[in-house]
Amino acid sequence: MRGEKRIIEIVKTIAVAVLLVLLVCLCVIYMLSYQGGQTAEFTRNMMERLTGESIKYQYLDYFEQPYTMPEFIGFSSGRTGESIGFSGGEELEQAYGDVIRFYEELFSPESTVTEMTEEQGEAAFAQIMQGRYIYVGYFCDLPKSVIAGTAETELLFSGISGEFIKEIFIVPDRYLKDGFTVGAGGTQTYASIYSFYAVARDSEGRYYRYTTGDAPQTSQDVSFNTNYYLSYNTAESALRYEFAAETETDAFLEKYGFSDKVADTTVIYGESLSGGLLSVSRGTVDFRLEMSVLNALYMNPERVTSYTDDAGVRIYFDEGRSIRFTPEGTVQYTALGEEGISFEEIFGYPAEFEWDVFDYLGAAMILADSLEPIEDSLTEGTTLFLSGMEYDGETLRLSFGYRYHNLPIFINGSADMITFEMSGGLIKSVSFAVWDVEISQETSGSPDFMWLLRGYLTDAQEKRRLILAYLSQGDAASCGLELAAVLP
Amino acid sequence: MSWKNLKTLAIAILLVMDVFFLYSLIARERAARYYDSELIDAATKIFHESSLYVDKSFLTERIVSLPVYSGTLDEAFFEALLEKMEGNGYTAEKETGGMRFVREDVELYIGNDFTFLYGSGGEYASPSEMLESGSFVRCEPEDFPEILQAARAFLSEYSALHLAAGERFYYTCSFEELFVSGTDGVLCVSQEIGGRDTGNRLYLLYSDGQITAADGRFAIMAPVRKMTAQTVGRMELLFAEKDYLDEKYRQGGEVSRENMILEAVEDSYEVFFDADGSFYFVPVCTLTYRNGETRTYNSVSGEIYS
């Protein structure tokens, strides 16, 4: 009997202990469950960031368009009279594809870049122009990262930054051997193979030399080879040319200071070019267009207040933001203080990271594309291109212009058709004019380049780079190809 | 009170407390997993107001917790692939967004976004585009064992491209649809992970007794990581759908609303890519209506995917 009682007591003691432990465990689980349980490894923020990357892939489509396509690519065999180049068409795109392979090597982290003095750079340019080279000329100074990223979208994520480049010569360095290598169009070709380097210049006369990390070893490696000039020699749109620095001058040219007034890398075409005919006139700004612009610039037409001043300028206001529409057809969006069009609004996702230069470019491109007056001007053959890029450490100023078959259109002396000012992930200012660009079905031949150049020299005062372009006064008059003088 | 009685009392109190906490925990867990009937009734009434008819059975389960599978298609992957393919006699060429492999008259392109293109015998047709011609008739895959056999042989050859990383998690393939025109056939192969559709589809062209071309999205790199995901509730998704339908009605300007009768709710995956080459199979939820309309929501963000 006593034994039974003892066993019962022991069982009770064990039961108390077990129940106590169970209670403690349940209490702990109960409390933990209030803290939200297990933290998810893949959260909504990660999803938003991924969607953001998808947005980035979305605006890669814009980069595939010719926003940073060079205005000229030239190939020289190194012999007098054997220089051919492209200023438009599919051959320019194909030639640029070949150049990009060099960029992958020249702009890679393994390559080295050294700044040259002006004297060294000028001497290098003068020497290069006499030999074998590939020349690439851009319309304006572009950062190395933008050239690389917009040329090869995979390089967009490579974190390249660096120098501004306007012109670049890719030149052979050391002869290695004769053998198979990557030729024009990426095809295998048998040629003399050289290692290579590049010398670039910006519009302010700064020179840079790029040297690749490794010399080409296998047939898959990119090399400077003797194939390029020969491959493109037979192309239909190939243009014979020489640089101004290499041009033989006559008494007239010398009298009017050819070498002082024409930049050394001005491309002088050996034959007349034919281009299109187009006319540019002021577009109509009506209420419907104003509402469309307000919507595109993220201003709610139902919330804005507006008034028209004595000069006929209509101004819309909303919380530190305003848009001015002038009777002449110019449109100016301005945001004050912390206001502006945020990249979050444009891309549609919140950011927890610092925006990079491609986000700025992508935001500007997406917004430009959504503006009806700009979009309406982009008819067949007309494209937007990056006509200016300036950064003062805080504000990035981007300008875009129109090109017709890769040749720029200047209206009233300017190629900039829409300009953005951006800082801190906000678009602070957008300005553009409403133009109607009409393309004629007719083509017009341009006079001989040297003839145009002689006409230019008689009135020229300062040194300029001369390019072929469409020059319009915006008065609806028909215009063909002419010579435009731009800063070197 | 004696020590003996105290123990009895302690047992009683502890038992009551244990039962109380256990019940509370179960109730809370159940509330977290399932919607209560009153909430379901109220929600379905609100959905009705937008002509959205949702069967209560779609709403009992609050959250379907699917994991996210991820992996990386980086340089290392392509280098390993290159080595493997060169070992199989292919020559490789790096292209934008992927790699092209050529061996005699066989050409294969593998993209870093799971693009898979295959052509042989100089025929580089796109089977998915061939279907658009309308000359192919849909048939049951089981009725054409020779096509399935050729497809299995093709897939087993290229599933050998699965690198060592694919050991832990793996894809399963199923023959979804077969279209036949004369002696030719186009077989649609779907890829699944964890028993759920990934949205990847590969179209195989069967001609002259073998697979001669293929195109589509087909992952040859298996995920290496399984992550718990913060997914939104079913009710939240359906309210997002209601908002979408309301907005569509407002913008459409029509007088009456079409009755939208929800027939199926299916959870599957869609792939998202990160800039560093990582890929994520993220859960998505597809709502299918009786009128054939479908809409897919991202189960993590709760926003419309497609």
PDB file of N, CA, C and O in Angstrom, chain B residues 144-178:
ATOM      1  N   PHE B 144       1.693   9.152 -80.727  1.00  0.00           N
ATOM      2  CA  PHE B 144       2.884   9.167 -81.594  1.00  0.00           C
ATOM      3  C   PHE B 144       4.129   8.801 -80.779  1.00  0.00           C
ATOM      4  O   PHE B 144       4.953   9.660 -80.466  1.00  0.00           O
ATOM      5  N   PRO B 145       4.239   7.527 -80.411  1.00  0.00           N
ATOM      6  CA  PRO B 145       5.361   7.120 -79.532  1.00  0.00           C
ATOM      7  C   PRO B 145       6.726   7.382 -80.151  1.00  0.00           C
ATOM      8  O   PRO B 145       7.691   7.649 -79.431  1.00  0.00           O
ATOM      9  N   GLU B 146       6.809   7.317 -81.509  1.00  0.00           N
ATOM     10  CA  GLU B 146       8.121   7.526 -82.132  1.00  0.00           C
ATOM     11  C   GLU B 146       8.611   8.959 -81.925  1.00  0.00           C
ATOM     12  O   GLU B 146       9.814   9.206 -81.745  1.00  0.00           O
ATOM     13  N   ILE B 147       7.656   9.927 -81.922  1.00  0.00           N
ATOM     14  CA  ILE B 147       8.057  11.325 -81.691  1.00  0.00           C
ATOM     15  C   ILE B 147       8.510  11.496 -80.242  1.00  0.00           C
ATOM     16  O   ILE B 147       9.531  12.144 -79.964  1.00  0.00           O
ATOM     17  N   LEU B 148       7.763  10.887 -79.335  1.00  0.00           N
ATOM     18  CA  LEU B 148       8.129  11.001 -77.915  1.00  0.00           C
ATOM     19  C   LEU B 148       9.486  10.362 -77.657  1.00  0.00           C
ATOM     20  O   LEU B 148      10.301  10.894 -76.879  1.00  0.00           O
ATOM     21  N   GLN B 149       9.739   9.257 -78.348  1.00  0.00           N
ATOM     22  CA  GLN B 149      11.030   8.571 -78.163  1.00  0.00           C
ATOM     23  C   GLN B 149      12.186   9.470 -78.652  1.00  0.00           C
ATOM     24  O   GLN B 149      13.206   9.598 -77.981  1.00  0.00           O
ATOM     25  N   ALA B 150      11.963  10.076 -79.842  1.00  0.00           N
ATOM     26  CA  ALA B 150      13.005  10.965 -80.379  1.00  0.00           C
ATOM     27  C   ALA B 150      13.207  12.159 -79.459  1.00  0.00           C
ATOM     28  O   ALA B 150      14.345  12.612 -79.235  1.00  0.00           O
ATOM     29  N   ALA B 151      12.098  12.676 -78.917  1.00  0.00           N
ATOM     30  CA  ALA B 151      12.191  13.835 -78.009  1.00  0.00           C
ATOM     31  C   ALA B 151      12.937  13.459 -76.744  1.00  0.00           C
ATOM     32  O   ALA B 151      13.774  14.237 -76.255  1.00  0.00           O
ATOM     33  N   ARG B 152      12.649  12.267 -76.226  1.00  0.00           N
ATOM     34  CA  ARG B 152      13.335  11.821 -75.001  1.00  0.00           C
ATOM     35  C   ARG B 152      14.835  11.699 -75.251  1.00  0.00           C
ATOM     36  O   ARG B 152      15.651  12.089 -74.409  1.00  0.00           O
ATOM     37  N   ALA B 153      15.180  11.149 -76.424  1.00  0.00           N
ATOM     38  CA  ALA B 153      16.609  10.991 -76.752  1.00  0.00           C
ATOM     39  C   ALA B 153      17.282  12.356 -76.853  1.00  0.00           C
ATOM     40  O   ALA B 153      18.390  12.578 -76.338  1.00  0.00           O
ATOM     41  N   PHE B 154      16.584  13.312 -77.477  1.00  0.00           N
ATOM     42  CA  PHE B 154      17.121  14.670 -77.632  1.00  0.00           C
ATOM     43  C   PHE B 154      17.314  15.321 -76.259  1.00  0.00           C
ATOM     44  O   PHE B 154      18.366  15.879 -75.954  1.00  0.00           O
ATOM     45  N   LEU B 155      16.258  15.215 -75.440  1.00  0.00           N
ATOM     46  CA  LEU B 155      16.320  15.868 -74.124  1.00  0.00           C
ATOM     47  C   LEU B 155      17.367  15.228 -73.236  1.00  0.00           C
ATOM     48  O   LEU B 155      18.056  15.916 -72.488  1.00  0.00           O
ATOM     49  N   SER B 156      17.504  13.903 -73.348  1.00  0.00           N
ATOM     50  CA  SER B 156      18.504  13.253 -72.487  1.00  0.00           C
ATOM     51  C   SER B 156      19.903  13.657 -72.909  1.00  0.00           C
ATOM     52  O   SER B 156      20.798  13.799 -72.085  1.00  0.00           O
ATOM     53  N   GLU B 157      20.094  13.910 -74.234  1.00  0.00           N
ATOM     54  CA  GLU B 157      21.414  14.363 -74.693  1.00  0.00           C
ATOM     55  C   GLU B 157      21.719  15.744 -74.137  1.00  0.00           C
ATOM     56  O   GLU B 157      22.807  16.008 -73.633  1.00  0.00           O
ATOM     57  N   TYR B 158      20.712  16.629 -74.201  1.00  0.00           N
ATOM     58  CA  TYR B 158      20.985  17.990 -73.754  1.00  0.00           C
ATOM     59  C   TYR B 158      20.753  18.204 -72.270  1.00  0.00           C
ATOM     60  O   TYR B 158      21.224  19.190 -71.715  1.00  0.00           O
ATOM     61  N   SER B 159      20.029  17.260 -71.642  1.00  0.00           N
ATOM     62  CA  SER B 159      19.949  17.385 -70.184  1.00  0.00           C
ATOM     63  C   SER B 159      21.278  16.976 -69.583  1.00  0.00           C
ATOM     64  O   SER B 159      21.562  17.262 -68.431  1.00  0.00           O
ATOM     65  N   ALA B 160      22.134  16.319 -70.410  1.00  0.00           N
ATOM     66  CA  ALA B 160      23.497  16.012 -69.945  1.00  0.00           C
ATOM     67  C   ALA B 160      24.286  17.288 -69.766  1.00  0.00           C
ATOM     68  O   ALA B 160      25.336  17.298 -69.128  1.00  0.00           O
ATOM     69  N   LEU B 161      23.743  18.381 -70.307  1.00  0.00           N
ATOM     70  CA  LEU B 161      24.404  19.663 -70.098  1.00  0.00           C
ATOM     71  C   LEU B 161      24.194  20.163 -68.678  1.00  0.00           C
ATOM     72  O   LEU B 161      24.855  21.084 -68.242  1.00  0.00           O
ATOM     73  N   HIS B 162      23.229  19.579 -67.984  1.00  0.00           N
ATOM     74  CA  HIS B 162      23.019  19.952 -66.581  1.00  0.00           C
ATOM     75  C   HIS B 162      24.325  19.729 -65.844  1.00  0.00           C
ATOM     76  O   HIS B 162      24.864  18.629 -65.871  1.00  0.00           O
ATOM     77  N   LEU B 163      24.798  20.750 -65.251  1.00  0.00           N
ATOM     78  CA  LEU B 163      26.094  20.621 -64.588  1.00  0.00           C
ATOM     79  C   LEU B 163      25.899  20.060 -63.184  1.00  0.00           C
ATOM     80  O   LEU B 163      24.786  19.851 -62.740  1.00  0.00           O
ATOM     81  N   ALA B 164      27.003  19.843 -62.525  1.00  0.00           N
ATOM     82  CA  ALA B 164      26.956  19.197 -61.214  1.00  0.00           C
ATOM     83  C   ALA B 164      26.046  19.924 -60.233  1.00  0.00           C
ATOM     84  O   ALA B 164      25.457  19.324 -59.350  1.00  0.00           O
ATOM     85  N   ALA B 165      25.905  21.240 -60.448  1.00  0.00           N
ATOM     86  CA  ALA B 165      25.102  22.029 -59.511  1.00  0.00           C
ATOM     87  C   ALA B 165      23.656  21.576 -59.473  1.00  0.00           C
ATOM     88  O   ALA B 165      22.939  21.841 -58.526  1.00  0.00           O
ATOM     89  N   GLY B 166      23.212  20.916 -60.500  1.00  0.00           N
ATOM     90  CA  GLY B 166      21.805  20.548 -60.590  1.00  0.00           C
ATOM     91  C   GLY B 166      21.431  19.298 -59.831  1.00  0.00           C
ATOM     92  O   GLY B 166      20.411  18.687 -60.131  1.00  0.00           O
ATOM     93  N   GLU B 167      22.229  18.891 -58.898  1.00  0.00           N
ATOM     94  CA  GLU B 167      21.939  17.628 -58.209  1.00  0.00           C
ATOM     95  C   GLU B 167      20.844  17.748 -57.164  1.00  0.00           C
ATOM     96  O   GLU B 167      20.030  16.872 -57.011  1.00  0.00           O
ATOM     97  N   ARG B 168      20.814  18.881 -56.479  1.00  0.00           N
ATOM     98  CA  ARG B 168      19.907  18.990 -55.348  1.00  0.00           C
ATOM     99  C   ARG B 168      18.474  19.275 -55.799  1.00  0.00           C
ATOM    100  O   ARG B 168      17.533  18.665 -55.338  1.00  0.00           O
ATOM    101  N   PHE B 169      18.351  20.241 -56.674  1.00  0.00           N
ATOM    102  CA  PHE B 169      17.035  20.545 -57.226  1.00  0.00           C
ATOM    103  C   PHE B 169      17.069  20.227 -58.708  1.00  0.00           C
ATOM    104  O   PHE B 169      18.103  20.425 -59.346  1.00  0.00           O
ATOM    105  N   TYR B 170      16.004  19.767 -59.223  1.00  0.00           N
ATOM    106  CA  TYR B 170      16.028  19.368 -60.627  1.00  0.00           C
ATOM    107  C   TYR B 170      14.685  19.679 -61.295  1.00  0.00           C
ATOM    108  O   TYR B 170      13.671  19.871 -60.635  1.00  0.00           O
ATOM    109  N   TYR B 171      14.756  19.752 -62.598  1.00  0.00           N
ATOM    110  CA  TYR B 171      13.540  20.012 -63.371  1.00  0.00           C
ATOM    111  C   TYR B 171      12.953  18.674 -63.825  1.00  0.00           C
ATOM    112  O   TYR B 171      13.682  17.716 -64.052  1.00  0.00           O
ATOM    113  N   THR B 172      11.663  18.680 -63.988  1.00  0.00           N
ATOM    114  CA  THR B 172      11.031  17.547 -64.668  1.00  0.00           C
ATOM    115  C   THR B 172      10.392  18.093 -65.933  1.00  0.00           C
ATOM    116  O   THR B 172       9.946  19.241 -65.959  1.00  0.00           O
ATOM    117  N   CYS B 173      10.397  17.286 -66.963  1.00  0.00           N
ATOM    118  CA  CYS B 173       9.832  17.724 -68.241  1.00  0.00           C
ATOM    119  C   CYS B 173       8.565  16.939 -68.519  1.00  0.00           C
ATOM    120  O   CYS B 173       8.463  15.759 -68.168  1.00  0.00           O
ATOM    121  N   SER B 174       7.622  17.578 -69.131  1.00  0.00           N
ATOM    122  CA  SER B 174       6.446  16.822 -69.579  1.00  0.00           C
ATOM    123  C   SER B 174       6.070  17.274 -70.975  1.00  0.00           C
ATOM    124  O   SER B 174       6.308  18.419 -71.354  1.00  0.00           O
ATOM    125  N   PHE B 175       5.543  16.334 -71.724  1.00  0.00           N
ATOM    126  CA  PHE B 175       5.150  16.630 -73.104  1.00  0.00           C
ATOM    127  C   PHE B 175       3.746  17.199 -73.078  1.00  0.00           C
ATOM    128  O   PHE B 175       2.775  16.477 -72.842  1.00  0.00           O
ATOM    129  N   GLU B 176       3.661  18.486 -73.294  1.00  0.00           N
ATOM    130  CA  GLU B 176       2.402  19.174 -73.080  1.00  0.00           C
ATOM    131  C   GLU B 176       1.467  19.064 -74.282  1.00  0.00           C
ATOM    132  O   GLU B 176       0.303  18.726 -74.132  1.00  0.00           O
ATOM    133  N   GLU B 177       1.998  19.399 -75.440  1.00  0.00           N
ATOM    134  CA  GLU B 177       1.153  19.415 -76.631  1.00  0.00           C
ATOM    135  C   GLU B 177       1.927  18.862 -77.813  1.00  0.00           C
ATOM    136  O   GLU B 177       3.156  19.036 -77.881  1.00  0.00           O
ATOM    137  N   LEU B 178       1.208  18.247 -78.753  1.00  0.00           N
ATOM    138  CA  LEU B 178       1.847  17.781 -79.986  1.00  0.00           C
ATOM    139  C   LEU B 178       1.008  18.238 -81.165  1.00  0.00           C
ATOM    140  O   LEU B 178      -0.219  18.127 -81.155  1.00  0.00           O
TER     141      LEU B 178
END
